[in-house]
PDB file of C-alpha atoms in Angstrom:
ATOM      1  CA  MET A1227    -134.894 -57.802 266.965  1.00  0.00           C
ATOM      2  CA  ASP A1228    -132.051 -55.387 266.380  1.00  0.00           C
ATOM      3  CA  LEU A1229    -130.418 -53.955 269.530  1.00  0.00           C
ATOM      4  CA  ILE A1230    -128.635 -50.670 269.833  1.00  0.00           C
ATOM      5  CA  GLN A1231    -125.586 -50.094 272.057  1.00  0.00           C
ATOM      6  CA  GLY A1232    -126.543 -50.315 275.754  1.00  0.00           C
ATOM      7  CA  GLN A1233    -129.862 -52.092 275.075  1.00  0.00           C
ATOM      8  CA  ASN A1234    -130.559 -55.476 276.647  1.00  0.00           C
ATOM      9  CA  THR A1235    -133.015 -58.328 276.189  1.00  0.00           C
ATOM     10  CA  LYS A1236    -134.099 -61.290 278.209  1.00  0.00           C
ATOM     11  CA  LEU A1237    -132.855 -64.622 276.903  1.00  0.00           C
ATOM     12  CA  GLN A1238    -135.646 -67.023 276.078  1.00  0.00           C
ATOM     13  CA  SER A1239    -133.608 -70.168 276.571  1.00  0.00           C
ATOM     14  CA  ARG A1240    -130.447 -71.276 278.384  1.00  0.00           C
ATOM     15  CA  PHE A1241    -128.970 -72.955 275.307  1.00  0.00           C
ATOM     16  CA  PHE A1242    -128.424 -70.797 272.209  1.00  0.00           C
ATOM     17  CA  GLU A1243    -126.047 -69.932 269.410  1.00  0.00           C
ATOM     18  CA  LEU A1244    -123.928 -66.834 268.842  1.00  0.00           C
ATOM     19  CA  GLU A1245    -122.691 -65.895 265.420  1.00  0.00           C
ATOM     20  CA  ILE A1246    -120.287 -63.158 264.379  1.00  0.00           C
ATOM     21  CA  SER A1247    -120.048 -61.705 260.856  1.00  0.00           C
ATOM     22  CA  SER A1248    -118.423 -58.816 259.084  1.00  0.00           C
ATOM     23  CA  VAL A1249    -118.651 -57.058 255.713  1.00  0.00           C
ATOM     24  CA  ASN A1250    -114.908 -57.767 255.122  1.00  0.00           C
ATOM     25  CA  PRO A1251    -114.373 -61.005 256.998  1.00  0.00           C
ATOM     26  CA  PRO A1252    -110.798 -61.024 258.167  1.00  0.00           C
ATOM     27  CA  ASP A1253    -109.350 -63.305 260.794  1.00  0.00           C
ATOM     28  CA  ILE A1254    -111.454 -62.262 263.731  1.00  0.00           C
ATOM     29  CA  ASN A1255    -110.909 -64.288 266.860  1.00  0.00           C
ATOM     30  CA  PHE A1256    -114.324 -64.809 268.361  1.00  0.00           C
ATOM     31  CA  CYS A1257    -114.038 -65.466 272.094  1.00  0.00           C
ATOM     32  CA  ALA A1258    -115.889 -65.434 275.430  1.00  0.00           C
ATOM     33  CA  ILE A1259    -114.518 -64.275 278.767  1.00  0.00           C
ATOM     34  CA  LEU A1260    -115.927 -65.401 282.136  1.00  0.00           C
ATOM     35  CA  LEU A1261    -116.184 -62.864 284.953  1.00  0.00           C
ATOM     36  CA  HIS A1262    -116.848 -62.944 288.705  1.00  0.00           C
ATOM     37  CA  GLU A1263    -117.496 -59.648 290.479  1.00  0.00           C
ATOM     38  CA  ASN A1264    -116.444 -57.866 287.266  1.00  0.00           C
ATOM     39  CA  ARG A1265    -113.052 -59.508 287.424  1.00  0.00           C
ATOM     40  CA  LEU A1266    -111.464 -62.369 285.450  1.00  0.00           C
ATOM     41  CA  ILE A1267    -112.020 -65.709 287.099  1.00  0.00           C
ATOM     42  CA  PRO A1268    -108.801 -66.334 289.137  1.00  0.00           C
ATOM     43  CA  SER A1269    -107.167 -68.843 286.856  1.00  0.00           C
ATOM     44  CA  ALA A1270    -104.960 -68.589 283.821  1.00  0.00           C
ATOM     45  CA  ASN A1271    -107.644 -70.104 281.638  1.00  0.00           C
ATOM     46  CA  GLU A1272    -110.563 -67.731 281.624  1.00  0.00           C
ATOM     47  CA  ILE A1273    -110.935 -67.300 277.826  1.00  0.00           C
ATOM     48  CA  ALA A1274    -112.891 -69.583 275.577  1.00  0.00           C
ATOM     49  CA  GLN A1275    -112.065 -69.465 271.868  1.00  0.00           C
ATOM     50  CA  ARG A1276    -112.219 -71.846 268.967  1.00  0.00           C
ATOM     51  CA  HIS A1277    -108.764 -73.456 269.218  1.00  0.00           C
ATOM     52  CA  TRP A1278    -108.506 -73.298 272.947  1.00  0.00           C
ATOM     53  CA  CYS A1279    -111.729 -73.816 274.838  1.00  0.00           C
ATOM     54  CA  ASN A1280    -111.405 -74.426 278.553  1.00  0.00           C
ATOM     55  CA  TYR A1281    -115.118 -74.813 279.058  1.00  0.00           C
ATOM     56  CA  PRO A1282    -116.445 -77.390 276.560  1.00  0.00           C
ATOM     57  CA  ASP A1283    -119.468 -77.987 278.775  1.00  0.00           C
ATOM     58  CA  ILE A1284    -120.490 -74.294 278.348  1.00  0.00           C
ATOM     59  CA  PHE A1285    -119.157 -73.305 274.907  1.00  0.00           C
ATOM     60  CA  GLU A1286    -118.902 -75.323 271.743  1.00  0.00           C
ATOM     61  CA  PHE A1287    -117.376 -73.722 268.615  1.00  0.00           C
ATOM     62  CA  GLU A1288    -119.211 -74.871 265.578  1.00  0.00           C
ATOM     63  CA  SER A1289    -116.846 -72.866 263.271  1.00  0.00           C
ATOM     64  CA  GLU A1290    -114.657 -69.812 263.261  1.00  0.00           C
ATOM     65  CA  THR A1291    -117.719 -67.651 263.490  1.00  0.00           C
ATOM     66  CA  VAL A1292    -120.347 -69.665 265.483  1.00  0.00           C
ATOM     67  CA  MET A1293    -120.357 -70.777 269.112  1.00  0.00           C
ATOM     68  CA  THR A1294    -123.081 -72.424 271.133  1.00  0.00           C
ATOM     69  CA  VAL A1295    -123.602 -71.490 274.790  1.00  0.00           C
ATOM     70  CA  ASP A1296    -125.090 -73.735 277.478  1.00  0.00           C
ATOM     71  CA  LEU A1297    -125.904 -71.666 280.553  1.00  0.00           C
ATOM     72  CA  ASP A1298    -127.068 -74.702 282.501  1.00  0.00           C
ATOM     73  CA  ASN A1299    -123.412 -75.713 283.058  1.00  0.00           C
ATOM     74  CA  ILE A1300    -122.280 -72.493 284.749  1.00  0.00           C
ATOM     75  CA  ASP A1301    -121.412 -72.462 288.452  1.00  0.00           C
ATOM     76  CA  PHE A1302    -123.313 -69.373 289.564  1.00  0.00           C
ATOM     77  CA  ASN A1303    -121.134 -69.038 292.663  1.00  0.00           C
ATOM     78  CA  ASN A1304    -118.105 -68.356 290.430  1.00  0.00           C
ATOM     79  CA  VAL A1305    -119.424 -66.925 287.157  1.00  0.00           C
ATOM     80  CA  GLU A1306    -121.652 -63.850 286.962  1.00  0.00           C
ATOM     81  CA  LYS A1307    -121.094 -62.594 283.533  1.00  0.00           C
ATOM     82  CA  ILE A1308    -119.837 -63.686 280.117  1.00  0.00           C
ATOM     83  CA  LEU A1309    -118.251 -61.151 277.761  1.00  0.00           C
ATOM     84  CA  VAL A1310    -118.592 -61.895 274.038  1.00  0.00           C
ATOM     85  CA  CYS A1311    -115.607 -60.402 272.267  1.00  0.00           C
ATOM     86  CA  ALA A1312    -113.966 -59.948 268.867  1.00  0.00           C
ATOM     87  CA  ASP A1313    -110.205 -59.911 268.752  1.00  0.00           C
ATOM     88  CA  LEU A1314    -108.843 -58.182 265.658  1.00  0.00           C
ATOM     89  CA  SER A1315    -105.209 -58.221 266.807  1.00  0.00           C
ATOM     90  CA  LEU A1316    -104.277 -61.401 264.946  1.00  0.00           C
ATOM     91  CA  ASP A1317    -102.933 -58.911 262.445  1.00  0.00           C
ATOM     92  CA  LYS A1318    -101.030 -56.289 264.482  1.00  0.00           C
ATOM     93  CA  ASP A1319    -102.022 -53.501 262.047  1.00  0.00           C
ATOM     94  CA  ARG A1320    -105.724 -54.334 261.764  1.00  0.00           C
ATOM     95  CA  ARG A1321    -108.166 -51.921 263.323  1.00  0.00           C
ATOM     96  CA  ALA A1322    -111.976 -51.929 263.564  1.00  0.00           C
ATOM     97  CA  ASP A1323    -112.485 -49.436 260.761  1.00  0.00           C
ATOM     98  CA  GLN A1324    -110.527 -51.753 258.415  1.00  0.00           C
ATOM     99  CA  VAL A1325    -112.819 -54.735 259.157  1.00  0.00           C
ATOM    100  CA  GLY A1326    -116.116 -53.050 258.470  1.00  0.00           C
ATOM    101  CA  ASN A1327    -119.184 -53.286 260.763  1.00  0.00           C
ATOM    102  CA  ILE A1328    -119.226 -56.433 262.929  1.00  0.00           C
ATOM    103  CA  GLN A1329    -122.519 -58.079 263.615  1.00  0.00           C
ATOM    104  CA  LEU A1330    -123.229 -60.354 266.541  1.00  0.00           C
ATOM    105  CA  THR A1331    -126.406 -62.452 266.139  1.00  0.00           C
ATOM    106  CA  LEU A1332    -127.912 -64.429 269.042  1.00  0.00           C
ATOM    107  CA  HIS A1333    -130.030 -67.311 267.756  1.00  0.00           C
ATOM    108  CA  ASP A1334    -132.412 -67.913 270.649  1.00  0.00           C
ATOM    109  CA  LYS A1335    -136.152 -68.579 270.335  1.00  0.00           C
ATOM    110  CA  GLU A1336    -136.137 -65.085 268.863  1.00  0.00           C
ATOM    111  CA  LYS A1337    -133.204 -63.880 266.679  1.00  0.00           C
ATOM    112  CA  VAL A1338    -131.471 -60.914 268.264  1.00  0.00           C
ATOM    113  CA  SER A1339    -128.597 -58.937 266.668  1.00  0.00           C
ATOM    114  CA  PHE A1340    -126.266 -56.046 267.411  1.00  0.00           C
ATOM    115  CA  THR A1341    -124.125 -54.286 264.845  1.00  0.00           C
ATOM    116  CA  PHE A1342    -120.916 -52.689 266.011  1.00  0.00           C
ATOM    117  CA  GLU A1343    -120.440 -49.651 263.749  1.00  0.00           C
ATOM    118  CA  SER A1344    -116.763 -49.523 262.948  1.00  0.00           C
ATOM    119  CA  ALA A1345    -116.441 -46.356 260.833  1.00  0.00           C
ATOM    120  CA  GLY A1346    -113.714 -44.162 262.361  1.00  0.00           C
ATOM    121  CA  ARG A1347    -112.967 -46.673 265.127  1.00  0.00           C
ATOM    122  CA  ASN A1348    -109.373 -47.677 265.782  1.00  0.00           C
ATOM    123  CA  GLU A1349    -109.839 -50.444 268.378  1.00  0.00           C
ATOM    124  CA  ARG A1350    -108.243 -53.884 267.993  1.00  0.00           C
ATOM    125  CA  ALA A1351    -110.428 -55.745 270.496  1.00  0.00           C
ATOM    126  CA  ILE A1352    -114.151 -55.193 271.057  1.00  0.00           C
ATOM    127  CA  ILE A1353    -116.590 -56.376 273.663  1.00  0.00           C
ATOM    128  CA  LEU A1354    -119.633 -56.891 271.522  1.00  0.00           C
ATOM    129  CA  GLY A1355    -121.913 -57.845 274.301  1.00  0.00           C
ATOM    130  CA  GLU A1356    -122.388 -59.472 277.704  1.00  0.00           C
ATOM    131  CA  ILE A1357    -124.552 -62.305 278.943  1.00  0.00           C
ATOM    132  CA  TYR A1358    -125.427 -61.808 282.576  1.00  0.00           C
ATOM    133  CA  ARG A1359    -127.885 -63.013 285.196  1.00  0.00           C
ATOM    134  CA  HIS A1360    -130.450 -60.546 286.562  1.00  0.00           C
ATOM    135  CA  LYS A1361    -132.532 -62.006 289.380  1.00  0.00           C
ATOM    136  CA  GLU A1362    -133.691 -65.358 288.010  1.00  0.00           C
ATOM    137  CA  ALA A1363    -133.327 -64.418 284.294  1.00  0.00           C
ATOM    138  CA  TRP A1364    -130.380 -64.436 281.886  1.00  0.00           C
ATOM    139  CA  LYS A1365    -130.045 -61.281 279.724  1.00  0.00           C
ATOM    140  CA  PHE A1366    -127.928 -60.096 276.846  1.00  0.00           C
ATOM    141  CA  ARG A1367    -126.712 -56.532 276.661  1.00  0.00           C
ATOM    142  CA  ALA A1368    -125.211 -55.009 273.457  1.00  0.00           C
ATOM    143  CA  LEU A1369    -122.001 -53.167 274.390  1.00  0.00           C
ATOM    144  CA  GLY A1370    -119.655 -52.263 271.537  1.00  0.00           C
ATOM    145  CA  ALA A1371    -116.793 -51.268 273.938  1.00  0.00           C
ATOM    146  CA  GLY A1372    -113.418 -51.160 272.174  1.00  0.00           C
ATOM    147  CA  PHE A1373    -109.776 -51.379 273.298  1.00  0.00           C
ATOM    148  CA  MET A1374    -107.152 -49.800 271.077  1.00  0.00           C
ATOM    149  CA  GLU A1375    -104.317 -51.892 272.524  1.00  0.00           C
ATOM    150  CA  GLY A1376    -106.183 -55.151 271.766  1.00  0.00           C
ATOM    151  CA  MET A1377    -106.902 -58.156 273.968  1.00  0.00           C
ATOM    152  CA  THR A1378    -104.078 -57.400 276.393  1.00  0.00           C
ATOM    153  CA  ALA A1379    -105.717 -54.091 277.330  1.00  0.00           C
ATOM    154  CA  LEU A1380    -109.193 -55.724 277.440  1.00  0.00           C
ATOM    155  CA  LEU A1381    -107.965 -58.479 279.815  1.00  0.00           C
ATOM    156  CA  ARG A1382    -106.019 -55.950 281.931  1.00  0.00           C
ATOM    157  CA  SER A1383    -109.174 -53.915 282.483  1.00  0.00           C
ATOM    158  CA  PHE A1384    -110.875 -56.872 284.160  1.00  0.00           C
ATOM    159  CA  SER A1385    -107.850 -58.183 286.014  1.00  0.00           C
ATOM    160  CA  SER A1386    -107.143 -57.596 289.673  1.00  0.00           C
ATOM    161  CA  GLU A1387    -103.512 -58.174 288.917  1.00  0.00           C
ATOM    162  CA  SER A1388    -101.282 -56.729 286.161  1.00  0.00           C
ATOM    163  CA  ILE A1389    -101.038 -58.675 283.011  1.00  0.00           C
ATOM    164  CA  HIS A1390     -97.408 -58.532 282.138  1.00  0.00           C
ATOM    165  CA  THR A1391     -97.344 -60.767 279.056  1.00  0.00           C
ATOM    166  CA  GLU A1392     -98.882 -60.150 275.665  1.00  0.00           C
ATOM    167  CA  TYR A1393    -102.111 -61.969 275.067  1.00  0.00           C
ATOM    168  CA  VAL A1394    -101.334 -64.967 272.843  1.00  0.00           C
ATOM    169  CA  ASN A1395    -103.872 -67.031 270.936  1.00  0.00           C
ATOM    170  CA  ARG A1396    -103.617 -70.530 272.256  1.00  0.00           C
ATOM    171  CA  SER A1397    -103.632 -73.464 269.858  1.00  0.00           C
ATOM    172  CA  LYS A1398    -104.521 -76.532 271.910  1.00  0.00           C
ATOM    173  CA  PRO A1399    -107.476 -77.179 274.201  1.00  0.00           C
ATOM    174  CA  ALA A1400    -107.185 -77.366 277.930  1.00  0.00           C
ATOM    175  CA  ASN A1401    -109.782 -78.889 280.290  1.00  0.00           C
ATOM    176  CA  GLN A1402    -110.493 -77.302 283.603  1.00  0.00           C
ATOM    177  CA  PRO A1403    -113.879 -77.270 285.358  1.00  0.00           C
ATOM    178  CA  VAL A1404    -115.575 -73.883 285.519  1.00  0.00           C
ATOM    179  CA  GLY A1405    -114.803 -71.869 288.582  1.00  0.00           C
ATOM    180  CA  THR A1406    -111.874 -73.919 289.842  1.00  0.00           C
ATOM    181  CA  ASN A1407    -108.692 -72.136 290.870  1.00  0.00           C
TER     182      ASN A1407
END
């Protein structure tokens, strides 16, 4: 099933795979951000990405472009939503229109995909979609929301405090249980 921006679908299972692809595959940093009450979880380690995954019980990165998600390991008291993002700012001059369309595919019992149309877009970080709980069901919503100033602006928009430092890709894993402060 192909989703359009704003469309959502109910997830069929609580363990699934997400894959990101592009026509011109540059260095896209594929990451997930955990939110509580539409704010970053109050810790310095709310981002999961391939080389620095704080939540190995929830996310496992199979490669640069594939991550598995296990929703059974989420503390529902502290995590309400997961943003699935593409960070293009590894190259300071790269913008969405230089990458080509970005496709996010969710491999659940049914294959679901969303294509972010990049023509004429200047963003350097994109929220491709969100995984959220609605009543007793988990859902995925295609978003395609972009941030011209990259991941720093994206993180700032979900922060209750100012982010004063530039977002930096981390290179070593850290282990902290989900929802701890």
